[in-house]
Short mmCIF file of C-alpha atoms in Angstrom, two decimals:
data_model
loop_
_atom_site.label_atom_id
_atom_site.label_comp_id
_atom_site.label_asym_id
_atom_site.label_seq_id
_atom_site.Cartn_x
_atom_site.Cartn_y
_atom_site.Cartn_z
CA UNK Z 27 7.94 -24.80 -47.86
CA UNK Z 28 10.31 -27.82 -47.72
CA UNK Z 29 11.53 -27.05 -44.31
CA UNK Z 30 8.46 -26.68 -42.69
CA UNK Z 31 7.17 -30.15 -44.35
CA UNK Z 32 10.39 -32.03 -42.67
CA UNK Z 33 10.68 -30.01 -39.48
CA UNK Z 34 8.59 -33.10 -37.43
CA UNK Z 35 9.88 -35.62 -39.57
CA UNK Z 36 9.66 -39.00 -38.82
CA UNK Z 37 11.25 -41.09 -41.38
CA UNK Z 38 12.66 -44.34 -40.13
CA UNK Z 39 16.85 -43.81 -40.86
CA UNK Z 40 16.37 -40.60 -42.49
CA UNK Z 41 14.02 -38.32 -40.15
CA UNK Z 42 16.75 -36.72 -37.85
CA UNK Z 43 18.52 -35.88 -41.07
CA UNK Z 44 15.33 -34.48 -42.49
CA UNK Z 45 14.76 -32.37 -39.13
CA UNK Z 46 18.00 -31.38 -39.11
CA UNK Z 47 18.36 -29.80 -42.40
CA UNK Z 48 14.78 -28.47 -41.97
CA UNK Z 49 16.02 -26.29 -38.81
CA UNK Z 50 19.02 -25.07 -40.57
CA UNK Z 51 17.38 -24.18 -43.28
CA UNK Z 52 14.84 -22.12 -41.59
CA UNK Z 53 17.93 -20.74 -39.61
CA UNK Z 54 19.41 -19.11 -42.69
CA UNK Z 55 16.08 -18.10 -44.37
CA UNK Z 56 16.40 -15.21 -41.48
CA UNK Z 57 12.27 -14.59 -42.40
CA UNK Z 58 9.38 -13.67 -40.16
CA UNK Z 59 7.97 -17.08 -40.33
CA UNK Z 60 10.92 -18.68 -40.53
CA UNK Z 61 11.30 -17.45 -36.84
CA UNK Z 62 7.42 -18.60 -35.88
CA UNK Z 63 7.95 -21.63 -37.00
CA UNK Z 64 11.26 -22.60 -34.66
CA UNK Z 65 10.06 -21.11 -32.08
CA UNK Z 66 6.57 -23.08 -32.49
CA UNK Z 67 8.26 -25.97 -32.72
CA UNK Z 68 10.06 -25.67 -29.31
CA UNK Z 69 6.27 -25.20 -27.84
CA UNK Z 70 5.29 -28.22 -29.86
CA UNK Z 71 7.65 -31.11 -28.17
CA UNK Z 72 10.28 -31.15 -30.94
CA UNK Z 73 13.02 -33.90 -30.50
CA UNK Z 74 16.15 -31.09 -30.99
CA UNK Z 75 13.74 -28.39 -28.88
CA UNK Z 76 16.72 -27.64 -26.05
CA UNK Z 77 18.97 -27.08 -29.31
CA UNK Z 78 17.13 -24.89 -31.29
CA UNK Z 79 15.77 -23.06 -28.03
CA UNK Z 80 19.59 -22.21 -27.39
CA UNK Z 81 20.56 -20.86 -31.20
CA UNK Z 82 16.86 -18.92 -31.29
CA UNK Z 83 18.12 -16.99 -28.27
CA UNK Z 84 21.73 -16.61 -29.87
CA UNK Z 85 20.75 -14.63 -32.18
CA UNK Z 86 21.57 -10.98 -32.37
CA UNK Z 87 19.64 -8.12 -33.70
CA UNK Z 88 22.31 -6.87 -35.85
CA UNK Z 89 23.24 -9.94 -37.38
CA UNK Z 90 19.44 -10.64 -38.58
CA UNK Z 91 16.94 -7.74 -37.37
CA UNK Z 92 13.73 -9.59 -39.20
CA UNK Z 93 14.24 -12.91 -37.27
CA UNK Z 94 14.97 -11.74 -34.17
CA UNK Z 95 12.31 -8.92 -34.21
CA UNK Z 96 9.71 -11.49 -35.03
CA UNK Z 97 11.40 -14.32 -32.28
CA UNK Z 98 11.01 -11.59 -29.06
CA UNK Z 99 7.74 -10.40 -30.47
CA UNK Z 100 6.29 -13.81 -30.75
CA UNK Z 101 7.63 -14.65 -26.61
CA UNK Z 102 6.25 -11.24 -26.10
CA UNK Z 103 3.15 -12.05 -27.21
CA UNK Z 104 2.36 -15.28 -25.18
CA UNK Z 105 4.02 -13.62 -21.80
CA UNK Z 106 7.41 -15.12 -22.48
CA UNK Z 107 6.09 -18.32 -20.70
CA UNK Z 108 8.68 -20.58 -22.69
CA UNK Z 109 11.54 -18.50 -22.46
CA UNK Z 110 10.83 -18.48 -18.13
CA UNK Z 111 10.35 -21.76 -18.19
CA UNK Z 112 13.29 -22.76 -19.88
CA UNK Z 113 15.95 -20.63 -17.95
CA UNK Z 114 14.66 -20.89 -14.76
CA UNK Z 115 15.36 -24.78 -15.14
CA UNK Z 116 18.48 -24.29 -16.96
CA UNK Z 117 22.06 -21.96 -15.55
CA UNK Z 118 23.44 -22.02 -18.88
CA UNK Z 119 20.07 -21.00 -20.41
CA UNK Z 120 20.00 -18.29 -18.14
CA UNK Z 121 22.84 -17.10 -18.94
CA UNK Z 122 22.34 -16.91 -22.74
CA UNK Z 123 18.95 -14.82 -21.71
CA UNK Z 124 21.00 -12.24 -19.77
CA UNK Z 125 23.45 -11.69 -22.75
CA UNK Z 126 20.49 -11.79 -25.40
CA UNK Z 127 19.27 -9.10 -22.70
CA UNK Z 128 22.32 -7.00 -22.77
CA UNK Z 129 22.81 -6.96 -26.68
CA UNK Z 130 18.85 -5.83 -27.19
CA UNK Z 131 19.42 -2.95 -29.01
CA UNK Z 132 18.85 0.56 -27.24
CA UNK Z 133 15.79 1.80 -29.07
CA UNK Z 134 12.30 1.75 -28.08
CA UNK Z 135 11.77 -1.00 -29.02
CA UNK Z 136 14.31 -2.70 -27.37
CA UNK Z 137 13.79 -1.48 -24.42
CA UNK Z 138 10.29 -2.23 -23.97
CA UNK Z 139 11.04 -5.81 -25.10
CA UNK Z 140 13.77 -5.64 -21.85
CA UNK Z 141 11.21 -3.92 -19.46
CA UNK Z 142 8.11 -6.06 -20.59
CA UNK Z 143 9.73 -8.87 -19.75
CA UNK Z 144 11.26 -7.76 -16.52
CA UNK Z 145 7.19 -6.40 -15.68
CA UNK Z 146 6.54 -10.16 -16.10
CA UNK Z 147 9.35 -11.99 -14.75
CA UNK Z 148 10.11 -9.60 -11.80
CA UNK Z 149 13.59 -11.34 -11.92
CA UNK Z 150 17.12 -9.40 -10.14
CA UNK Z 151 19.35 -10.84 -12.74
CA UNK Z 152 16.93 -8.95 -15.55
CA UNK Z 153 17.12 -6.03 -13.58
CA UNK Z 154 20.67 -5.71 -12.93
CA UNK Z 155 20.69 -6.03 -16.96
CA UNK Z 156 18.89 -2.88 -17.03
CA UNK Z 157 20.83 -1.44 -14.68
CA UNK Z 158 24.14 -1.92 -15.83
CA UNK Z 159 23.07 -0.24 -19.24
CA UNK Z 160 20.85 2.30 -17.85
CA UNK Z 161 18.24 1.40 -19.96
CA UNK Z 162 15.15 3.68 -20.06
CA UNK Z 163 11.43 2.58 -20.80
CA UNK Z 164 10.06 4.43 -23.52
CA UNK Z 165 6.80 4.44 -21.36
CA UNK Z 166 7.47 6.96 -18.49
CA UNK Z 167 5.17 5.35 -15.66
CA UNK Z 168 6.87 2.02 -16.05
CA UNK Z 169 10.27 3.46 -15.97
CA UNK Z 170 8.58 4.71 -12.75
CA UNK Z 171 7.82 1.69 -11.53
CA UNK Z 172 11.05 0.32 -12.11
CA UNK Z 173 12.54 2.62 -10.39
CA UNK Z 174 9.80 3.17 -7.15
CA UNK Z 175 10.00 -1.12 -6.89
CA UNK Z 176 13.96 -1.47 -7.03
CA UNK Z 177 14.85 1.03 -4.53
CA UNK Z 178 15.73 3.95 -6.84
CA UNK Z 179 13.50 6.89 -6.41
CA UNK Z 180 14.86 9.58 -8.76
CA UNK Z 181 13.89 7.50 -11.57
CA UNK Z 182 10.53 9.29 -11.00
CA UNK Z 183 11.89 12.26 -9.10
CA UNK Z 184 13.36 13.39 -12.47
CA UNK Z 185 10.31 13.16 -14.04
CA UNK Z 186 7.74 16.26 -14.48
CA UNK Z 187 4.55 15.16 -12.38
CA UNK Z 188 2.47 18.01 -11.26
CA UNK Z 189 -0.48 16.48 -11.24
CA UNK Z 190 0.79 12.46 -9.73
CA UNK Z 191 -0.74 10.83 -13.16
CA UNK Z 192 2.51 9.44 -14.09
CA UNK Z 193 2.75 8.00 -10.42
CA UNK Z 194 -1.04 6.65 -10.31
CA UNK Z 195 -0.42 4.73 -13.54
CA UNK Z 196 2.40 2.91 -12.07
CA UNK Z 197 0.88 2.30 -8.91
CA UNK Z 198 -1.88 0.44 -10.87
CA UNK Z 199 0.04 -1.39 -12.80
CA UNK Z 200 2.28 -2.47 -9.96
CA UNK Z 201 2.07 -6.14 -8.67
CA UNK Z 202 1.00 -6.55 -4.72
CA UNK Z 203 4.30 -7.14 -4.03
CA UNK Z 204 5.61 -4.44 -6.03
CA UNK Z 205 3.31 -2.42 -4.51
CA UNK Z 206 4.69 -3.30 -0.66
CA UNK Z 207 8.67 -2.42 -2.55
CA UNK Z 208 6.80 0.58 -3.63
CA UNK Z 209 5.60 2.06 0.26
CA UNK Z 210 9.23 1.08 1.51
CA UNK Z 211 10.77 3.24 -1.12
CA UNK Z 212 8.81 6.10 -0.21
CA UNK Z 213 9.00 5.45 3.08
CA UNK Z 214 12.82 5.28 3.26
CA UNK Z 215 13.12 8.70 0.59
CA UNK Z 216 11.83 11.34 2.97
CA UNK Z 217 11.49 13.10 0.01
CA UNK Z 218 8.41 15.39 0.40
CA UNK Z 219 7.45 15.51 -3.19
CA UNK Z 220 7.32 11.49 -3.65
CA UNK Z 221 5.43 11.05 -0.20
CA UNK Z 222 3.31 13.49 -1.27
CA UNK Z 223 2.71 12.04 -4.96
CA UNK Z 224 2.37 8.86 -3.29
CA UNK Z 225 -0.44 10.20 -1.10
CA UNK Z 226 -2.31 12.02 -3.83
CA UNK Z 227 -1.80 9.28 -6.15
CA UNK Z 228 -3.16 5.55 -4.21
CA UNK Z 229 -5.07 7.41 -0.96
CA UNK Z 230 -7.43 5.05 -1.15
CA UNK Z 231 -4.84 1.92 -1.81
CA UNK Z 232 -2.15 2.62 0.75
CA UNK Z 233 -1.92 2.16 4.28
CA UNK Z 234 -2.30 6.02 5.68
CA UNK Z 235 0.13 5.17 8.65
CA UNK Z 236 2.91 4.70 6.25
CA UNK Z 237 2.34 8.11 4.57
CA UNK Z 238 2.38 9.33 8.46
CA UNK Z 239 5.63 7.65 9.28
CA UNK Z 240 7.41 9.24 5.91
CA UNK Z 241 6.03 12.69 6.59
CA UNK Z 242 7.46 12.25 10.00
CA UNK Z 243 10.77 11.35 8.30
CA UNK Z 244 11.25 14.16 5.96
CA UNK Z 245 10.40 16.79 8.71
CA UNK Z 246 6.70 17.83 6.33
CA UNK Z 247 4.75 19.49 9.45
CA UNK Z 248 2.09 21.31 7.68
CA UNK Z 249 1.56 18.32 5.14
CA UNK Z 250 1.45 16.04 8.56
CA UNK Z 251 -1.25 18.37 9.84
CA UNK Z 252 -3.37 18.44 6.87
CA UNK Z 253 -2.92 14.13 6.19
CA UNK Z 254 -4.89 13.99 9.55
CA UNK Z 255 -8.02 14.78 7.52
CA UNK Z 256 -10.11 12.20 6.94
CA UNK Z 257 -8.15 10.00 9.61
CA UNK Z 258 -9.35 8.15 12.98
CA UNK Z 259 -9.03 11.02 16.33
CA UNK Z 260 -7.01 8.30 17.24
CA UNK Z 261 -4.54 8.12 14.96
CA UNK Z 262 -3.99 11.97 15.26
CA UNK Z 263 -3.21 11.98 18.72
CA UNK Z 264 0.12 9.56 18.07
CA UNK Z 265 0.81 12.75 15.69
CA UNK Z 266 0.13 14.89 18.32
CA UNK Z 267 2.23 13.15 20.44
CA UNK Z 268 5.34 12.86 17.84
CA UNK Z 269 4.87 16.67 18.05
CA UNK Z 270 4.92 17.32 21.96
CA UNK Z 271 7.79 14.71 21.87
CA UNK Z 272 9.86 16.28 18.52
CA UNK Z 273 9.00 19.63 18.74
CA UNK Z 274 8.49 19.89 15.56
CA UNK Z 275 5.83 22.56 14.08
CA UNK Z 276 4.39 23.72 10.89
CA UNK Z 277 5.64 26.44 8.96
CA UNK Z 278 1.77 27.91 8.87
CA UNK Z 279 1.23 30.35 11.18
CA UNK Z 280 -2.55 28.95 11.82
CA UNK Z 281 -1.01 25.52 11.05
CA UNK Z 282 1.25 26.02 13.98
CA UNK Z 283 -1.14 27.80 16.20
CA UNK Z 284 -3.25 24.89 16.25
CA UNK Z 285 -0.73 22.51 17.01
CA UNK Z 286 0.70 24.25 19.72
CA UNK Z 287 -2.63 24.25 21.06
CA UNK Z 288 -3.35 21.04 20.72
CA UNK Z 289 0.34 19.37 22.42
CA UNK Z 290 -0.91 21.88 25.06
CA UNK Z 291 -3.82 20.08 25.71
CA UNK Z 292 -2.33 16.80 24.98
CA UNK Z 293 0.20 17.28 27.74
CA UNK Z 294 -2.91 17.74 30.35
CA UNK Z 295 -4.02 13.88 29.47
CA UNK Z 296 -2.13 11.80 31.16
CA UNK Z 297 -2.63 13.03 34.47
CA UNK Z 298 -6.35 12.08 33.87
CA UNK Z 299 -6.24 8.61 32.60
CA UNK Z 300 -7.93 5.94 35.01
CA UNK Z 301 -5.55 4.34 36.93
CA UNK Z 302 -6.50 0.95 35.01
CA UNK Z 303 -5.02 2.35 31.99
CA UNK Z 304 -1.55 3.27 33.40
CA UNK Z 305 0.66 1.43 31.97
CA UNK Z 306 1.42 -1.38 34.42
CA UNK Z 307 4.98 -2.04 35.98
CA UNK Z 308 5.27 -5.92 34.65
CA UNK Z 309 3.46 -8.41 32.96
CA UNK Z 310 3.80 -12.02 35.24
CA UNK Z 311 6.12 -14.35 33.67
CA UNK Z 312 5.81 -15.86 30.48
CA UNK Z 313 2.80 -13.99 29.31
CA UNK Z 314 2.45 -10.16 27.09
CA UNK Z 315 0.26 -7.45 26.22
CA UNK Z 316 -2.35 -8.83 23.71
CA UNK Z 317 -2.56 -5.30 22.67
CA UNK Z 318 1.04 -4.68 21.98
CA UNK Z 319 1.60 -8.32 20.68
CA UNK Z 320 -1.32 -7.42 18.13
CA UNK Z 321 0.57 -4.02 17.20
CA UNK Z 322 3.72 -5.56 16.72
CA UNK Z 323 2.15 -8.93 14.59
CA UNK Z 324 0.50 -6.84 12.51
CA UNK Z 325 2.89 -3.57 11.68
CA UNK Z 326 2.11 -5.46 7.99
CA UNK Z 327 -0.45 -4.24 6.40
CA UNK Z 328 -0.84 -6.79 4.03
CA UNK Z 329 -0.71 -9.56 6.85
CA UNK Z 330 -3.72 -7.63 8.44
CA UNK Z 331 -5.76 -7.56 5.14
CA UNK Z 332 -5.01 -11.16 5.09
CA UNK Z 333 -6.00 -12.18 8.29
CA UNK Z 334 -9.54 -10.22 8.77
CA UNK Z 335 -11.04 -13.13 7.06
CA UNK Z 336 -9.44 -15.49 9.25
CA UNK Z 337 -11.49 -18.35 10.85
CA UNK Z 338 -9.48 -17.78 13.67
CA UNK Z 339 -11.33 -15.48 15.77
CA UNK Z 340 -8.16 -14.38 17.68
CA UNK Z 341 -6.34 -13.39 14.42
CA UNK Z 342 -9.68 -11.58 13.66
CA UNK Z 343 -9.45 -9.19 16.59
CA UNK Z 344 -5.97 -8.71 15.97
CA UNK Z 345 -6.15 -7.58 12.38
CA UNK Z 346 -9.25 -5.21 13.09
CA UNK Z 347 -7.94 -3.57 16.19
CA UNK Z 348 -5.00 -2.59 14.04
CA UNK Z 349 -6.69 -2.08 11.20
CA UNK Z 350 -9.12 0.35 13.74
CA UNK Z 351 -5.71 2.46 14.44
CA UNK Z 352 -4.48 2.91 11.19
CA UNK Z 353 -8.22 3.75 9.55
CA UNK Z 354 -8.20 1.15 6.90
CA UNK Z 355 -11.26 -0.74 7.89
CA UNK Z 356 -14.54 1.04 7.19
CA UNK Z 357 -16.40 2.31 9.95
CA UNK Z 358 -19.69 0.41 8.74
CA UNK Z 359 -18.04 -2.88 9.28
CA UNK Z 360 -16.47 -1.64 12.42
CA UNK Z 361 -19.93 -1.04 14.05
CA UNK Z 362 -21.27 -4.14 12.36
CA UNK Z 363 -18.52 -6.21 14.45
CA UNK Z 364 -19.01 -4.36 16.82
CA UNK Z 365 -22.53 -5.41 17.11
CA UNK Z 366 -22.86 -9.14 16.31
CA UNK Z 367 -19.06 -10.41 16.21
CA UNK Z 368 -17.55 -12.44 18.56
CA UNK Z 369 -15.94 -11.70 21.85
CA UNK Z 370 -12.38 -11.74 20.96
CA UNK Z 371 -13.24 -8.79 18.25
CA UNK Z 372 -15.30 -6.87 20.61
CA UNK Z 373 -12.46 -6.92 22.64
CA UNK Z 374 -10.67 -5.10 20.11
CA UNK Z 375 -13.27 -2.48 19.13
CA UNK Z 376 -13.90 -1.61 22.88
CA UNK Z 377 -12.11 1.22 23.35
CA UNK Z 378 -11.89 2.39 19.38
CA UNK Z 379 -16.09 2.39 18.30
CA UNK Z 380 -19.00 2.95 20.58
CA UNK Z 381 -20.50 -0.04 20.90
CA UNK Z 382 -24.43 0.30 20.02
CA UNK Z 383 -26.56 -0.18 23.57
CA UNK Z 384 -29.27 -1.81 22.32
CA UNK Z 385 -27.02 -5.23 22.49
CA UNK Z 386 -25.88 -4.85 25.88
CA UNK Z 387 -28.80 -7.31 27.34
CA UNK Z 388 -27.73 -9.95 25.10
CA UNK Z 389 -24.27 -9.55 25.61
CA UNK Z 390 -22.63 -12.20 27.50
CA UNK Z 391 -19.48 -10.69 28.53
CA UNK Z 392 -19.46 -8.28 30.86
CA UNK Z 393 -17.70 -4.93 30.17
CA UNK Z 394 -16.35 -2.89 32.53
CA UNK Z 395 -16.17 1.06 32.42
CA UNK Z 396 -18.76 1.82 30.17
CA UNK Z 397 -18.48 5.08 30.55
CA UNK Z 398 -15.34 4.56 28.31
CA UNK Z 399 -17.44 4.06 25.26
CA UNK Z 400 -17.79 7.80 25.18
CA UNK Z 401 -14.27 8.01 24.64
CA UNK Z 402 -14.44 5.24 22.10
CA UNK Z 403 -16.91 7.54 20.34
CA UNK Z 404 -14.57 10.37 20.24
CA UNK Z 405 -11.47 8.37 19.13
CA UNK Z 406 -13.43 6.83 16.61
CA UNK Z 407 -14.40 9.91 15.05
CA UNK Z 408 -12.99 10.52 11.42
CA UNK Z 409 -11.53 14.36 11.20
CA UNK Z 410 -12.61 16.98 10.54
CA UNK Z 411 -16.31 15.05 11.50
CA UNK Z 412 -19.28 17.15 11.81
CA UNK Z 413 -20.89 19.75 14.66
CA UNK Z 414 -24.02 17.49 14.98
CA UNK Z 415 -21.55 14.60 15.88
CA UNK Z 416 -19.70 16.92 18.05
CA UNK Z 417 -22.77 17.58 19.58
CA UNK Z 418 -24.25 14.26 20.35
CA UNK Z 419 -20.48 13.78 21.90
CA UNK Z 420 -21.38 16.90 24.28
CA UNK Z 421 -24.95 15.54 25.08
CA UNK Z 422 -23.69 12.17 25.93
CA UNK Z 423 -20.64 13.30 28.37
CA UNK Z 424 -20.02 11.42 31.60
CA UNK Z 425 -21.21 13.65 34.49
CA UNK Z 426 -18.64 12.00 37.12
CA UNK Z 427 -18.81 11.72 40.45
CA UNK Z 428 -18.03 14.86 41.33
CA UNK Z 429 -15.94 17.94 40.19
CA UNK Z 430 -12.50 16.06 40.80
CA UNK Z 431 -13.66 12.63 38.81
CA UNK Z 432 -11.06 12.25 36.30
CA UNK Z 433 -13.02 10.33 33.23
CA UNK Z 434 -15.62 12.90 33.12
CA UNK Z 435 -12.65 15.54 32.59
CA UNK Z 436 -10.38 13.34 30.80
CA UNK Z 437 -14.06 13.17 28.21
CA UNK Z 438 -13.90 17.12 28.17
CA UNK Z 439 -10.07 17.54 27.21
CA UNK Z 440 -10.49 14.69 24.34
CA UNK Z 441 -13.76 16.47 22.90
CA UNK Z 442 -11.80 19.99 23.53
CA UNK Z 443 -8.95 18.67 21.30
CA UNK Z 444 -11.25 17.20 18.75
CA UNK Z 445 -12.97 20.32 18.72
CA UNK Z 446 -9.73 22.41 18.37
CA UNK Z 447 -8.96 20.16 15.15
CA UNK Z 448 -12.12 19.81 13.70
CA UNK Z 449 -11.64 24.39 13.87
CA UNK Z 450 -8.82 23.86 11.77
CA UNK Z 451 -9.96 21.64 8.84
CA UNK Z 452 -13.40 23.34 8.97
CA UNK Z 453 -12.29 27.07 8.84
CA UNK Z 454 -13.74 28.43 6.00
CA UNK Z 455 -16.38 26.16 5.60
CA UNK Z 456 -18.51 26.86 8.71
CA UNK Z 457 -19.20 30.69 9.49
CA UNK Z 458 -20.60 31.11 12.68
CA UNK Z 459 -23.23 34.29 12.71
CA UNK Z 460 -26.02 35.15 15.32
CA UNK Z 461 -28.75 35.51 12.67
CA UNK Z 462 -31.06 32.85 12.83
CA UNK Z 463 -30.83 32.47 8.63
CA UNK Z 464 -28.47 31.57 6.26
CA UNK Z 465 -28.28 32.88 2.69
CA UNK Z 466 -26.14 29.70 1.82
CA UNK Z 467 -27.44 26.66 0.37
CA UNK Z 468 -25.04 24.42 2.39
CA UNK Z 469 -25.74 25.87 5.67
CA UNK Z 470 -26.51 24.31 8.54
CA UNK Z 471 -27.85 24.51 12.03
CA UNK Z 472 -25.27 23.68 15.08
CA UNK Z 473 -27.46 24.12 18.39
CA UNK Z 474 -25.92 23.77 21.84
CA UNK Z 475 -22.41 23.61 21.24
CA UNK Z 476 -21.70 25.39 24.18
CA UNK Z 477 -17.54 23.94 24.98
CA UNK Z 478 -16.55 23.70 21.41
CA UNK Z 479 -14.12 26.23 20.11
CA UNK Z 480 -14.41 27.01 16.37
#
C-alpha cells in the first residue's frame, strides 16, 4: 500500500508532503488496517503524532463504524496506555476523549468500550460520562462495581442476587482502593440486603468491624447476633454493649432471649473491674492513652495491614492490638507474637491472648496481674469456641482471695457470658444426655462443666 510505504517518510524537501498525503489517505480509506496503522504510528514517534492522535479520536462511529471499531479495539487491547497518556498531559485532549466518550454508541459494545476503560483509568470525568447518559455495562457485576465504588448502591440493589455471585465477582475484580469506596458504600446504605451480600460475598476479605458498624446502622439485630460467630469474645461484648446502651433486640424470640440475658450480665461487669482498669480521671499534660491513640490511628484497616510489617516496633503493636479487636489477624500469629515478639507487641496482646507460661522466666519485662491472662484467654476466644476450651477456661479460674475478690468473680461473669453465647450458636449441634454413649459419629465428651449453661 502506497500510504503505508510514505507514512515515515523521510525524503529531503518532499517527506512531510509524502507523510502528509500518506495520513490522509489512510484517513479516507476508513479500513481496519487503515486504522492500525495511524494509530501505530502515534506509538511509533511519528513527526505529525499529536495531529493524527487528535483526528483518530475525532472520529465518530456513525460517520465510519469499521475505523473507529478497529481504533477503540486496538487502545482496548493494549490497556488504552496511549490514549491515558496523552490526555492526562493534554486539557484539550481530554476534552476530545470525554466527547468521543459521550458519542460511543449505546450498544454493548459501546458500552463496554466506555466501562473498560473507566475499570482502567478509574477517572471522575469518565464517570460523570457514564453518568450523564446512564450508561449500563452489558456485564452485570461490573455495572455493580460501578455502582458499589461511586457511591450509588441501587445499581446492584436492582439487580436479582440471591445467592451474592454477582456481588463476589465484583468484589474480585475491584481495585484496593475500589475496594475501601466499596465498604464505605455499604457502610453508609444501611441497607440490610447489601450489608448482608457484602458479608456473604468477601467474609474472608473485609474488615468484620465494618459489617458490625452497618448492621448497627440499619437496625439488623438478629443478623448482628448471628455475625458474632466466628468473631473475637471481645469484639462481641462492644455489641453487647451497643445493645444495653440502644436497646435494641432481635426479632427472634431465642435471638432475643439470649441477648437480654447477656446485657443482663453485661451490666453486672463494671462493678467488678480492678480498680487499675477504671478509667482514670486525666492523663498529665501533654501525653494520651497509647491504647486509645492506637484505636483512633488505626480505625483504617488498610493502614493496619500496612503497618504489621513495620520495622517500627511501636507501629507493630499498634496495628496488631487493633487488628486483635477487630479479628483480622490469625490467632496462630497472635500467640506466635505473643511468644517471641518484642515488648512493645506484647504490650498489645496482654490483655487480648494468653500469653504461653513457659516464657515467663525469660521474659524481661515484668507483668503485672497475671491473673488477667485468664481473662485474656476468654476474650480471645473465637465464638461459638468449643466445651473442651470452655473447660480448660473453668479449670484454670482465679480462686481470689476470698469470696468478695472481684477478678476471681469478674473471671466467672465473663466465662458465664461466653457460655450463654457459645448456648446460642451451638444449639442444635450439642445435645446434652445422661447416657454415657452416643449413637452420633460427631459426638463428643464435655466432662466437668459444672457453671456453664447450655
Amino acid at each position: 500500500m502506497q500510504a503505508e510505504k510514505h507514512l515515515f517518510a523521510t525524503t529531503p524537501l518532499l517527506g512531510a508532503f509524502l507523510r502528509k498525503r500518506a495520513v490522509e489517505r489512510l484517513f479516507s480509506g476508513n479500513s481496519r488496517e487503515a486504522a492500525l496503522e495511524l494509530a501505530g504510528a502515534v506509538e511509533g514517534g511519528h513527526p505529525e503524532a499529536d495531529a493524527i492522535f487528535r483526528r483518530l479520536q475525532l472520529l465518530r462511529h456513525a460517520d465510519g463504524q469499521v475505523m473507529h471499531v478497529a481504533l477503540w479495539n486496538y487502545w482496548k487491547s493494549r490497556g488504552f496506555e496511549e490514549l491515558l497518556k496523552r490526555t492526562h498531559a493534554s486539557e484539550a485532549l481530554r476534552q476530545d476523549m470525554l466527547e468521543a466518550i459521550e458519542a460511543m454508541p449505546e450498544t454493548d459494545w459501546g458500552n463496554g468500550m466506555v466501562f473498560t476503560l473507566w475499570s482502567i483509568a478509574d477517572r471522575d470525568d469518565i464517570a460523570g460520562k457514564i453518568e450523564a447518559r446512564g450508561r449500563h455495562a452489558p456485564a452485570l457485576e461490573m455495572d455493580a462495581l460501578f455502582g458499589l465504588a461511586r457511591g450509588n448502591p441501587e445499581r446492584y440493589l436492582s439487580l436479582e442476587d440471591p445467592d451474592h455471585s454477582i456481588f463476589e465477582k465484583a468484589w474480585l475484580a475491584a481495585s484496593s482502593a475500589r475496594r475501601q469506596r466499596i465498604s464505605t458504600t455499604v457502610l453508609q446504605s444501611q441497607n440490610p440486603r447489601l450489608v448482608a451480600a457484602y458479608d456473604h460475598a468477601v467474609r474472608e476479605g473485609h474488615d468484620p468491624q465494618l459489617v458490625i458498624e452497618a448492621l448497627k446502622l440499619c437496625g439488623d439485630h438478629d443478623a448482628l447476633l448471628d455475625r458474632l460467630h466466628g468473631l473475637p469474645f471481645t469484639s462481641a461484648l462492644e455489641v453487647v454493649a451497643f445493645w444495653e446502651e440502644s436497646g435494641g433486640r432481635p426479632k427472634n424470640p431465642s435471638g432475643k432471649a439470649v441477648v437480654e440475658a447477656a446485657v443482663a450480665l453485661y451490666r453486672e461487669l463494671p462493678e467488678l473491674l480492678p480498680e487499675s482498669r477504671s478509667p482514670q480521671p486525666s492523663l498529665p499534660p501533654g501525653t494520651r492513652d497509647i491504647f486509645s491513640f492506637w484505636t483512633e490511628r488505626y480505625g483504617s484497616g488498610e493502614l493496619q495491614e500496612q503497618e504489621l510489617s513495620s520495622p517500627d516496633p511501636f507501629r507493630r503493636a499498634g496495628a496488631l492490638f487493633a487488628g486483635a479487636q477487630r479479628g483480622s489477624v490469625p490467632r496462630s500469629r497472635l500467640q506466635e507474637i505473643a511468644r517471641n515478639g518484642t515488648w512493645p507487641e506484647k504490650l498489645a496482646l496482654h490483655y487480648l491472648v494468653t500469653v504461653p507460661e513457659g516464657g515467663s522466666r525469660q521474659e524481661h519485662v515484668c507483668w503485672l496481674r497475671p491473673q488477667d491472662n485468664i481473662v485474656a484467654g476468654i476474650l480471645a476466644t473465637r465464638l461459638p469456641g468449643s466445651p473442651e476450651e470452655s473447660g480448660m477456661l473453668m479449670d484454670r479460674l482465679y480462686t481470689g482471695a476470698g469470696p468478695a475478690d472481684r477478678s476471681a468473680e469478674l473471671q466467672r461473669k465473663l466465662l458465664q457470658l461466653l457460655g450463654l453465647l457459645q448456648g446460642y450458636f451451638l444449639r442444635g449441634l450439642i445435645t446434652v444426655d445422661s447416657s454415657d454413649d452416643a449413637a452420633e459419629k460427631t459426638a463428643v465428651e464435655a466432662e466437668e462443666l459444672k457453671d456453664m449453661e447450655w
